Amino acid sequence: MRPDPASPQARPRQASLDDLGRPLAEVTFVVVDLETTGTSAATSEITEIGAVRVRGGEILAEMSTLVRPSAGIPPMVSVITGITDAMVATAPAEAEVVPTFLEFARGAVLVAHNAPFDLGFLRAAVERCGYPQPAWEHLDTLRVARRVISRDEAPDCRLGTLARLFRSTTAPCHRALADAQATVDVLHGLFERLGNLGVRTLEEVHEYSSRVSSAQRRKRHLADGLPTGPGVYVFRGADGRALYVGTSRSVRSRVRTYFTASEPRTRMAEMVALAERVDAIGCAHALEAEVRELRLIAEHKPPYNRRSRFPERAVYVRLTDEPFPRLSRVRAARDDGTYLGPFGSVREADDAADALLAAVPLRQCTPRLSPRVRRPACALADLGRCGAPCDGREDVDAYARHVAAARAAITGDPAPVVAVATRRMDRLAAEERYEEAAVTRDRMIAFVRAAARGQRLAALTRVPELVAAAPTADAGWDLVVVRYGRLASAVTVARGIDPRPWVDAAVASAETVRPGPGPAPCASVEETERIGRWLAGSGVRLVRLDGTWSWPAAGATRAARSYAAPTTAATPATAATPTPSPTATASTTAGPAAAASTATAAGPARPPGWTGPAAVN
């Protein structure tokens, strides 16, 4: 039966603005923040939940509770958050808190700053408590801020930075409720910005980061004709200047994303608007593409690349070469002393130097001292922070013991620096001076990471020639020739082809590299670290090794891993004149008077006729 044409149900109705989405003023949000025992939702637990229920700019309710974890809170976490085991000893357990939060958040859209972190812990807690996973709709203020806030307004999109930008009434302090309250103010500030851009519904907020302008779509033809394999692409303006350099395993597919909704970065839309052509360089495999990208960025310094543009701005801490050496901050590494670094900033270099000076009483004055000329001692001598070689209290031989200890901590085992910093952190934490303890921790970590980085770089850049191979997905081989830490040649060998002649050809055609001073004398630090990460990949095998590739078994790399420092190089193998064998023996040698450790590992199966590469890891 057809409806009466005169009836209201049969009349066409024009959709109102409200029909196009849910107005932000009518949506209920629950802004949540968590404090946890670590960074992994799989192995860590929640220690505090703070949540604010808000709608139409008004706070409806707040929730805040400590949560008793099943294991103790690590001291480092207590230093950051101020939450101790004693504070959570009488707090409700996770099983009691989760249902309360689920009821508090019922029917609302969850909001968090860096939402994947908080939602990951919440989902893990819900699963452990045996509840079905809620279908939470959520907003990430970090993601929205990256779309809305320009670098001229704020150097980054951290919660503290955004809270200051939007003049939040609550300052973030690594406590859950305070951080959630600050996130509420940030959320409202972002909504105000979005409203000025015509974004007024929740659906429009979700879609905002994937908007594509018609100008972007019109330039999709720039991707035509580009190679489909790995390589580097360069967006160029009308004057031929490089605007942006990138890399991909499939250049054509990656360039096409700049003209679609899958490219959310605001500055990329600006870059695409200026681009007139895209140049591409095909590469043998992904490592060669990454290295070429770094070199092109350093050469052209494209304005839309944020990273790797100024490798020459690296900072080092130098242990000078003089009768009474001291620490000096320099911009370049030469063959005139022991170097710590490189560092990405002056502040990080100063932090690492302070950590070393707290453990080793090196002089901190800047004049060059002579054993024959006496100078008045400074206050550091009376405080026991310096042996006062200036006024003759320590001669060259006595002061040399401090220099040897500093050099051993930089090039070998940083345990003395870690021990001094740990004792100070324990004392400051016991006195509830958590901010000072955090400063000491940051200085120690800066030193340990820099020492580990320098040791890994020095180990690889000392090798005159290294040839390695990695298996490809189609049972072929990616080959590299590395000389003094620089990629000198790259080749891909297809499946079923004997790789040994290709190895000889790659070595014969490789770039000639001359050794030099410093941790990375022949390439940028990033290039050598990229090579190190590639060598650490699964199934990578050493084919040839000219020289010795090793770092101290009790060196800084082990300590850096203890403090969650990122590792950027492979486990080296030590050999003088290696010969191909079914398995390889990897040896890491320790510093003076330390024993070496050895391990044997077998790699993946070789193709027929292949007897060269042996497993690195």
XYZ file of C-alpha atoms in Angstrom:
617
model
C 0.000 0.000 0.000
C 1.445 3.331 -1.042
C 1.371 6.264 1.400
C -0.950 9.170 0.761
C 1.005 11.844 -1.144
C -0.546 14.429 1.095
C 0.669 12.786 4.285
C 3.688 14.278 6.129
C 5.581 10.977 5.851
C 5.457 11.132 2.066
C 6.677 14.696 1.705
C 10.376 15.214 0.883
C 12.266 16.797 3.751
C 15.418 18.894 3.465
C 18.156 17.714 5.859
C 19.063 20.193 8.550
C 22.617 20.972 9.657
C 22.089 18.793 12.703
C 21.291 15.804 10.458
C 24.772 15.977 8.976
C 26.434 15.055 12.236
C 26.480 15.394 16.010
C 27.137 19.000 17.081
C 30.125 19.171 19.417
C 28.107 21.130 21.972
C 25.714 18.190 22.349
C 28.259 15.378 22.619
C 29.279 14.073 26.041
C 33.025 13.544 26.344
C 34.983 11.718 29.031
C 38.517 13.062 29.115
C 40.791 10.454 30.686
C 44.432 10.241 31.729
C 46.334 7.347 33.287
C 49.498 6.889 35.272
C 51.111 3.477 34.850
C 54.039 1.369 36.011
C 55.606 1.385 32.547
C 55.049 2.038 28.869
C 53.787 -1.351 27.675
C 50.142 -2.271 28.231
C 51.108 -5.948 27.974
C 53.572 -5.901 30.870
C 52.671 -2.810 32.930
C 49.628 -1.817 34.984
C 47.598 1.266 35.820
C 48.446 3.096 39.058
C 46.030 6.029 38.775
C 42.957 7.002 36.738
C 41.709 10.546 36.344
C 38.648 11.340 34.234
C 36.426 14.351 33.605
C 32.924 14.076 32.093
C 32.119 17.188 30.091
C 29.425 18.398 27.691
C 28.835 21.768 26.072
C 31.903 23.220 27.744
C 30.631 22.353 31.245
C 32.139 19.813 33.608
C 29.497 17.303 34.673
C 31.531 15.011 36.920
C 35.061 14.015 37.832
C 36.626 10.715 38.798
C 40.006 10.165 40.402
C 41.428 7.109 42.087
C 44.726 5.407 42.729
C 44.948 1.778 41.625
C 46.921 -0.914 43.442
C 49.072 -2.822 40.920
C 49.981 -6.461 41.423
C 53.695 -5.651 41.428
C 55.788 -2.820 42.818
C 56.162 0.540 41.112
C 59.637 0.986 39.566
C 61.680 3.725 41.295
C 62.093 5.635 38.024
C 58.316 5.795 37.604
C 57.899 6.984 41.181
C 60.378 9.758 40.497
C 58.342 10.919 37.492
C 54.820 10.631 38.914
C 55.399 10.907 42.643
C 53.250 7.793 43.152
C 54.940 5.316 45.512
C 54.161 1.805 46.692
C 53.069 3.207 50.048
C 50.498 5.449 48.390
C 48.811 2.597 46.506
C 49.069 0.014 49.281
C 45.484 0.689 50.443
C 44.084 1.713 47.051
C 41.430 -0.404 45.306
C 42.638 -3.097 42.950
C 42.170 -3.001 39.198
C 39.168 -5.325 39.370
C 37.336 -2.792 41.573
C 38.220 0.293 39.551
C 37.503 -0.965 36.024
C 33.722 -1.409 36.430
C 33.508 2.041 38.037
C 35.253 3.631 35.089
C 33.146 1.707 32.569
C 30.003 3.082 34.196
C 31.497 6.599 34.368
C 32.339 6.526 30.638
C 29.085 4.889 29.492
C 27.574 6.612 26.453
C 30.419 9.109 26.090
C 33.208 9.706 23.606
C 36.600 9.104 25.205
C 39.244 11.796 24.833
C 42.926 11.454 25.701
C 46.204 13.060 24.774
C 48.040 10.350 22.837
C 44.902 8.214 23.004
C 46.471 4.917 21.781
C 48.556 4.800 24.975
C 45.680 5.308 27.421
C 43.168 3.214 25.476
C 45.690 0.400 25.208
C 46.017 0.214 29.003
C 42.258 0.515 29.503
C 41.513 -2.277 27.039
C 44.157 -4.499 28.633
C 42.651 -3.864 32.074
C 39.120 -4.587 30.817
C 40.332 -7.856 29.304
C 42.102 -8.922 32.513
C 38.916 -8.247 34.486
C 36.881 -10.445 32.157
C 34.606 -7.763 30.703
C 33.733 -7.548 26.992
C 35.697 -4.928 25.128
C 33.666 -1.694 24.847
C 33.338 -0.144 21.382
C 34.772 3.182 22.514
C 34.585 6.068 20.104
C 37.489 8.340 20.874
C 39.321 11.536 19.993
C 43.057 12.038 20.271
C 43.901 15.643 21.180
C 47.501 15.024 20.132
C 46.451 14.080 16.614
C 44.001 16.986 16.330
C 46.613 19.429 17.651
C 49.142 18.316 15.049
C 46.571 19.196 12.415
C 45.571 22.547 13.902
C 48.607 24.009 15.680
C 51.471 25.402 13.621
C 55.100 25.281 14.691
C 55.099 29.077 14.889
C 52.639 28.836 17.774
C 54.200 25.913 19.631
C 57.469 23.982 19.172
C 55.685 20.685 19.804
C 52.289 19.247 20.712
C 53.041 17.900 24.158
C 50.319 18.317 26.732
C 52.310 20.799 28.790
C 53.061 22.918 25.730
C 49.422 22.965 24.626
C 48.218 23.695 28.161
C 50.392 26.820 28.216
C 49.270 27.792 24.714
C 45.580 27.600 25.636
C 46.170 29.048 29.131
C 44.841 26.051 30.974
C 43.781 26.653 34.550
C 45.492 23.370 35.506
C 49.136 22.605 34.802
C 49.983 18.995 33.826
C 52.115 17.360 36.506
C 52.103 13.605 35.715
C 49.105 13.042 37.979
C 46.042 11.625 36.317
C 43.263 14.044 37.331
C 45.391 17.169 36.848
C 46.472 15.991 33.408
C 42.873 15.131 32.484
C 41.714 18.603 33.603
C 44.467 20.192 31.498
C 43.386 18.037 28.539
C 39.823 19.363 28.922
C 41.094 22.918 28.467
C 43.193 21.825 25.495
C 40.172 20.079 23.969
C 38.051 23.217 24.267
C 40.845 25.322 22.818
C 41.131 22.991 19.836
C 37.360 23.023 19.327
C 37.457 26.824 19.242
C 40.116 26.711 16.538
C 38.172 24.111 14.567
C 34.981 26.150 14.851
C 36.728 29.041 13.113
C 37.530 26.599 10.308
C 33.911 25.508 9.950
C 34.293 22.223 11.848
C 31.311 21.977 14.201
C 30.332 18.311 14.443
C 32.081 15.253 15.834
C 32.077 13.615 12.410
C 33.791 16.669 10.921
C 36.471 16.499 13.607
C 37.120 12.850 12.724
C 37.376 13.723 9.037
C 39.317 16.948 9.412
C 42.749 15.370 9.513
C 42.090 13.560 6.234
C 40.759 16.474 4.209
C 42.125 16.744 0.700
C 41.985 19.982 -1.234
C 41.121 20.128 -4.893
C 44.586 21.542 -5.535
C 46.099 18.345 -4.134
C 43.884 16.130 -6.270
C 44.755 18.038 -9.448
C 48.420 17.117 -9.029
C 47.950 13.354 -8.894
C 49.505 13.117 -12.342
C 52.906 13.914 -10.781
C 53.053 10.296 -9.599
C 52.656 8.914 -13.120
C 55.727 7.181 -14.490
C 57.549 6.891 -11.171
C 59.239 3.568 -10.344
C 57.263 0.982 -8.445
C 60.227 -0.400 -6.509
C 62.298 1.042 -3.644
C 63.837 4.435 -4.090
C 63.951 8.105 -3.180
C 61.567 10.809 -4.418
C 62.159 14.553 -4.492
C 59.333 17.097 -4.732
C 60.586 20.188 -6.570
C 59.135 23.661 -6.981
C 58.832 25.770 -10.103
C 62.460 26.928 -9.725
C 63.727 23.344 -9.384
C 64.477 23.705 -5.692
C 64.009 20.559 -3.616
C 60.985 21.018 -1.355
C 60.815 17.597 0.250
C 62.784 14.344 0.069
C 61.296 11.008 1.049
C 61.832 7.294 0.604
C 59.614 4.269 0.121
C 59.655 0.619 -0.851
C 57.266 1.581 -3.655
C 57.934 5.134 -4.820
C 54.876 5.508 -7.044
C 52.448 4.256 -4.385
C 53.962 6.501 -1.727
C 53.902 9.636 -3.862
C 50.251 9.020 -4.712
C 49.356 9.214 -1.020
C 50.341 12.886 -0.982
C 47.306 13.571 -3.167
C 44.844 11.469 -1.127
C 43.268 11.449 2.308
C 45.980 9.168 3.721
C 48.398 12.102 4.099
C 47.263 14.021 7.225
C 50.215 16.386 7.731
C 49.335 20.044 7.171
C 52.742 21.059 5.904
C 52.559 18.383 3.218
C 49.480 20.072 1.746
C 51.472 23.298 1.582
C 54.378 21.480 -0.054
C 52.156 19.789 -2.635
C 50.651 23.161 -3.530
C 54.137 24.457 -4.384
C 55.406 21.305 -6.128
C 55.637 21.251 -9.917
C 57.372 17.933 -10.453
C 58.595 14.842 -8.636
C 61.980 13.285 -9.382
C 62.730 9.716 -8.360
C 65.909 7.675 -7.918
C 65.480 3.920 -8.046
C 67.521 1.949 -5.517
C 68.584 -1.655 -5.150
C 66.799 -2.084 -1.819
C 65.393 -0.209 1.165
C 68.723 0.464 2.911
C 70.203 2.169 -0.136
C 67.032 4.273 -0.407
C 67.277 5.340 3.241
C 70.929 6.300 2.876
C 70.334 8.259 -0.334
C 67.476 10.075 1.379
C 69.756 11.159 4.224
C 72.431 12.370 1.821
C 69.969 14.326 -0.319
C 68.383 15.967 2.711
C 71.796 16.991 4.055
C 72.804 18.337 0.622
C 69.637 20.249 -0.342
C 68.154 20.989 3.112
C 64.547 20.902 1.822
C 62.313 23.289 3.804
C 59.558 20.700 4.364
C 61.864 18.045 5.844
C 62.090 18.460 9.592
C 64.718 15.867 10.397
C 68.250 15.151 9.190
C 68.676 18.544 7.512
C 71.653 19.723 9.519
C 73.969 16.818 10.419
C 76.782 19.347 10.809
C 75.073 20.709 13.928
C 75.927 17.663 16.004
C 77.526 18.422 19.364
C 80.349 16.483 21.034
C 81.925 16.567 24.475
C 85.683 16.320 24.087
C 88.172 15.157 26.678
C 91.040 17.418 25.680
C 94.595 16.295 24.999
C 96.820 18.342 27.319
C 98.754 17.857 30.598
C 95.562 18.424 32.639
C 92.665 17.499 30.322
C 89.148 18.856 30.802
C 85.762 18.469 29.119
C 85.064 20.813 26.237
C 81.934 21.122 24.098
C 82.774 21.157 20.370
C 80.954 20.940 17.031
C 83.303 18.601 15.156
C 85.265 15.489 16.118
C 88.943 15.364 15.234
C 91.871 13.134 16.090
C 92.878 15.200 19.134
C 91.290 13.584 22.166
C 88.494 11.340 23.400
C 84.984 12.273 22.305
C 81.593 11.626 23.892
C 78.622 11.841 21.586
C 77.364 12.956 19.181
C 74.453 14.782 20.793
C 71.414 16.329 19.175
C 71.480 19.449 21.347
C 73.781 21.515 23.550
C 71.573 20.823 26.564
C 71.904 17.068 26.148
C 75.679 17.406 25.846
C 75.843 19.511 29.013
C 73.681 16.959 30.868
C 76.013 14.122 29.909
C 79.081 16.169 30.886
C 77.525 16.967 34.281
C 76.888 13.261 34.891
C 80.528 12.445 34.153
C 81.839 15.313 36.279
C 79.700 14.132 39.209
C 81.532 10.784 39.126
C 85.047 11.840 38.096
C 86.734 14.947 39.627
C 88.000 16.469 36.410
C 88.772 20.166 36.519
C 86.019 22.440 35.239
C 88.049 25.597 34.660
C 88.792 26.566 31.064
C 92.407 27.961 31.037
C 95.141 25.661 29.792
C 97.193 24.584 32.839
C 100.909 23.961 32.990
C 102.649 21.735 35.566
C 105.194 24.539 36.099
C 102.798 27.434 36.687
C 100.646 27.632 39.811
C 97.173 29.225 39.891
C 94.766 29.824 42.777
C 92.272 26.983 43.272
C 88.528 27.555 42.942
C 85.735 26.548 45.320
C 85.356 23.134 43.660
C 88.633 22.037 45.216
C 87.328 22.740 48.740
C 84.103 20.861 47.892
C 86.055 17.794 46.797
C 84.856 18.132 43.201
C 88.340 18.784 41.810
C 91.843 17.667 42.756
C 93.169 21.221 42.198
C 95.980 20.592 39.705
C 96.041 24.367 39.234
C 97.727 25.029 42.595
C 99.852 21.875 42.536
C 97.862 19.612 44.848
C 97.776 17.047 42.045
C 100.635 16.512 39.630
C 100.280 15.188 36.092
C 100.512 11.540 37.149
C 97.940 11.877 39.930
C 95.527 13.775 37.708
C 96.015 11.179 34.972
C 94.094 8.667 37.107
C 90.969 10.822 36.810
C 91.510 11.172 33.080
C 91.851 7.406 32.696
C 88.624 6.869 34.670
C 86.760 9.370 32.482
C 88.120 7.845 29.299
C 87.186 4.337 30.470
C 83.629 5.463 31.225
C 83.292 7.030 27.763
C 84.882 4.240 25.729
C 84.139 1.261 27.985
C 82.048 0.580 31.063
C 79.979 3.539 32.381
C 79.248 1.738 35.666
C 81.026 4.344 37.870
C 78.870 7.141 36.427
C 75.700 5.067 36.826
C 76.612 4.119 40.413
C 77.184 7.723 41.514
C 73.974 8.908 39.845
C 71.948 6.029 41.319
C 73.143 6.763 44.856
C 72.243 10.420 44.462
C 68.800 9.571 43.037
C 68.094 7.211 45.943
C 69.058 9.883 48.453
C 66.996 12.591 46.767
C 63.986 10.294 46.448
C 64.214 9.408 50.129
C 64.156 13.138 50.881
C 61.160 13.525 48.503
C 63.171 15.833 46.242
C 61.765 14.177 43.154
C 62.454 16.951 40.664
C 66.162 16.955 41.522
C 66.204 13.169 41.305
C 64.637 13.389 37.842
C 67.329 15.846 36.733
C 70.041 13.468 37.951
C 68.349 10.580 36.143
C 68.144 12.525 32.885
C 71.819 13.455 33.078
C 72.845 9.867 33.705
C 70.722 8.569 30.830
C 72.118 11.255 28.507
C 75.646 10.086 29.332
C 74.905 6.372 29.008
C 73.117 6.756 25.687
C 75.834 8.976 24.271
C 78.573 6.582 25.361
C 76.698 3.629 23.864
C 76.107 5.512 20.634
C 79.763 6.517 20.361
C 80.961 2.985 21.038
C 78.674 1.489 18.405
C 79.657 4.111 15.853
C 83.372 3.749 16.547
C 83.150 -0.031 16.242
C 81.571 0.130 12.788
C 83.594 3.037 11.428
C 86.863 1.278 12.264
C 86.088 -1.549 9.833
C 87.841 -0.994 6.458
C 85.353 -3.161 4.574
C 82.302 -5.192 5.508
C 80.071 -7.112 3.098
C 76.712 -8.361 4.357
C 73.611 -9.967 2.885
C 69.969 -10.063 3.940
C 67.407 -12.539 2.582
C 64.526 -11.023 0.646
C 60.898 -12.108 0.730
C 61.262 -13.881 -2.620
C 64.335 -15.894 -1.504
C 66.854 -13.531 -3.087
C 69.552 -11.469 -1.370
C 70.107 -7.784 -0.620
C 73.857 -7.109 -0.564
C 75.722 -4.131 0.888
C 79.353 -3.091 0.947
C 80.190 -0.856 3.921
C 83.538 0.911 4.228
C 84.410 2.805 7.413
C 80.729 3.076 8.297
C 79.689 4.430 4.879
C 77.502 2.594 2.375
C 79.797 2.095 -0.600
C 77.713 -0.241 -2.775
C 74.289 -1.918 -2.825
C 73.026 -4.792 -4.982
C 69.954 -7.043 -5.091
C 70.327 -10.632 -6.292
C 67.212 -12.385 -7.558
C 66.099 -15.831 -6.501
C 67.952 -18.774 -8.020
C 71.037 -16.755 -9.041
C 74.450 -17.546 -7.582
C 75.217 -14.464 -5.415
C 78.989 -14.949 -5.242
C 79.823 -13.200 -8.548
C 77.508 -10.365 -7.508
C 79.466 -9.969 -4.282
C 82.700 -9.641 -6.250
C 81.096 -7.118 -8.607
C 79.678 -5.071 -5.725
C 83.078 -4.899 -4.043
C 84.852 -4.013 -7.297
C 82.411 -1.194 -8.090
C 82.114 0.127 -4.535
C 82.958 3.719 -3.674
C 86.482 4.371 -2.451
C 86.340 5.631 1.153
C 89.241 7.172 3.048
C 89.300 6.818 6.860
C 89.233 9.897 9.055
C 88.985 10.987 12.705
C 85.882 11.013 14.864
C 83.015 8.573 15.588
C 81.572 8.910 12.058
C 84.352 10.300 9.849
C 83.167 9.110 6.427
C 79.388 9.463 6.636
C 76.769 11.183 8.706
C 75.974 9.730 12.102
C 72.475 8.858 10.932
C 73.765 6.965 7.906
C 76.095 4.824 9.988
C 73.322 4.155 12.492
C 70.908 3.178 9.719
C 73.485 0.722 8.452
C 73.912 -0.633 11.971
C 70.167 -1.178 12.338
C 70.064 -2.957 8.982
C 72.905 -5.242 10.044
C 70.907 -6.062 13.177
C 67.953 -7.232 11.094
C 66.668 -10.764 11.136
C 68.676 -13.141 8.978
C 71.439 -10.695 8.007
C 74.697 -12.531 7.308
C 78.305 -11.429 7.146
C 79.930 -12.306 3.846
C 83.327 -10.673 4.275
C 84.985 -8.689 7.024
C 88.266 -6.851 6.669
C 89.433 -5.984 10.169
C 87.685 -6.347 13.532
C 84.143 -5.338 14.389
C 83.554 -5.351 18.149
C 82.528 -3.298 21.124
C 83.081 -3.833 24.872
C 81.089 -6.714 26.329
C 80.681 -4.647 29.527
C 80.305 -1.393 27.639
C 77.664 1.289 27.553
C 75.308 -0.553 25.188
C 74.312 -2.995 27.905
C 73.733 -0.149 30.367
C 71.734 1.809 27.767
C 69.386 -1.128 27.270
C 68.772 -1.198 31.019
C 67.488 2.363 30.812
C 65.328 1.813 27.715
C 67.772 3.547 25.399
C 67.145 2.835 21.700
C 69.701 0.486 20.166
C 70.866 1.483 16.726
C 73.464 -1.010 15.649
C 73.921 -4.710 15.200
C 75.846 -7.100 17.391
C 79.263 -7.064 15.777
C 81.303 -10.072 14.836
C 85.038 -10.145 15.481
C 87.245 -11.702 12.848
C 90.577 -11.043 11.211
C 90.299 -12.950 7.943
C 86.894 -14.633 7.887
C 86.240 -17.692 5.790
C 82.771 -18.790 4.696
C 81.259 -21.437 6.912
C 77.830 -22.881 7.706
C 77.709 -20.899 10.946
C 79.448 -17.799 12.191
C 81.031 -17.085 15.545
C 80.275 -13.581 16.794
C 82.649 -12.280 19.431
C 82.335 -9.097 21.473
C 85.537 -8.057 23.183
C 85.516 -6.087 26.398
C 87.739 -3.249 27.499
C 91.163 -3.549 29.169
C 91.622 -6.643 31.288
C 88.094 -7.834 30.517
C 87.203 -11.211 29.095
C 85.560 -11.633 25.721
C 82.241 -13.378 25.255
C 81.374 -15.534 22.280
C 78.138 -16.841 20.816
C 77.342 -18.997 17.834
C 74.130 -18.623 15.824
C 72.862 -20.219 12.660
C 71.037 -18.139 10.095
C 68.344 -18.948 7.548
C 68.903 -21.506 4.823
C 71.108 -20.431 1.933
C 70.101 -20.744 -1.701
C 71.884 -23.380 -3.795
C 75.567 -22.611 -4.271
C 75.694 -20.021 -1.480
C 78.424 -20.570 1.087
C 79.272 -16.974 1.907
C 77.189 -15.070 4.434
C 77.140 -16.345 7.963
C 74.630 -15.215 10.551
C 75.277 -11.944 12.337
C 72.644 -12.434 15.006
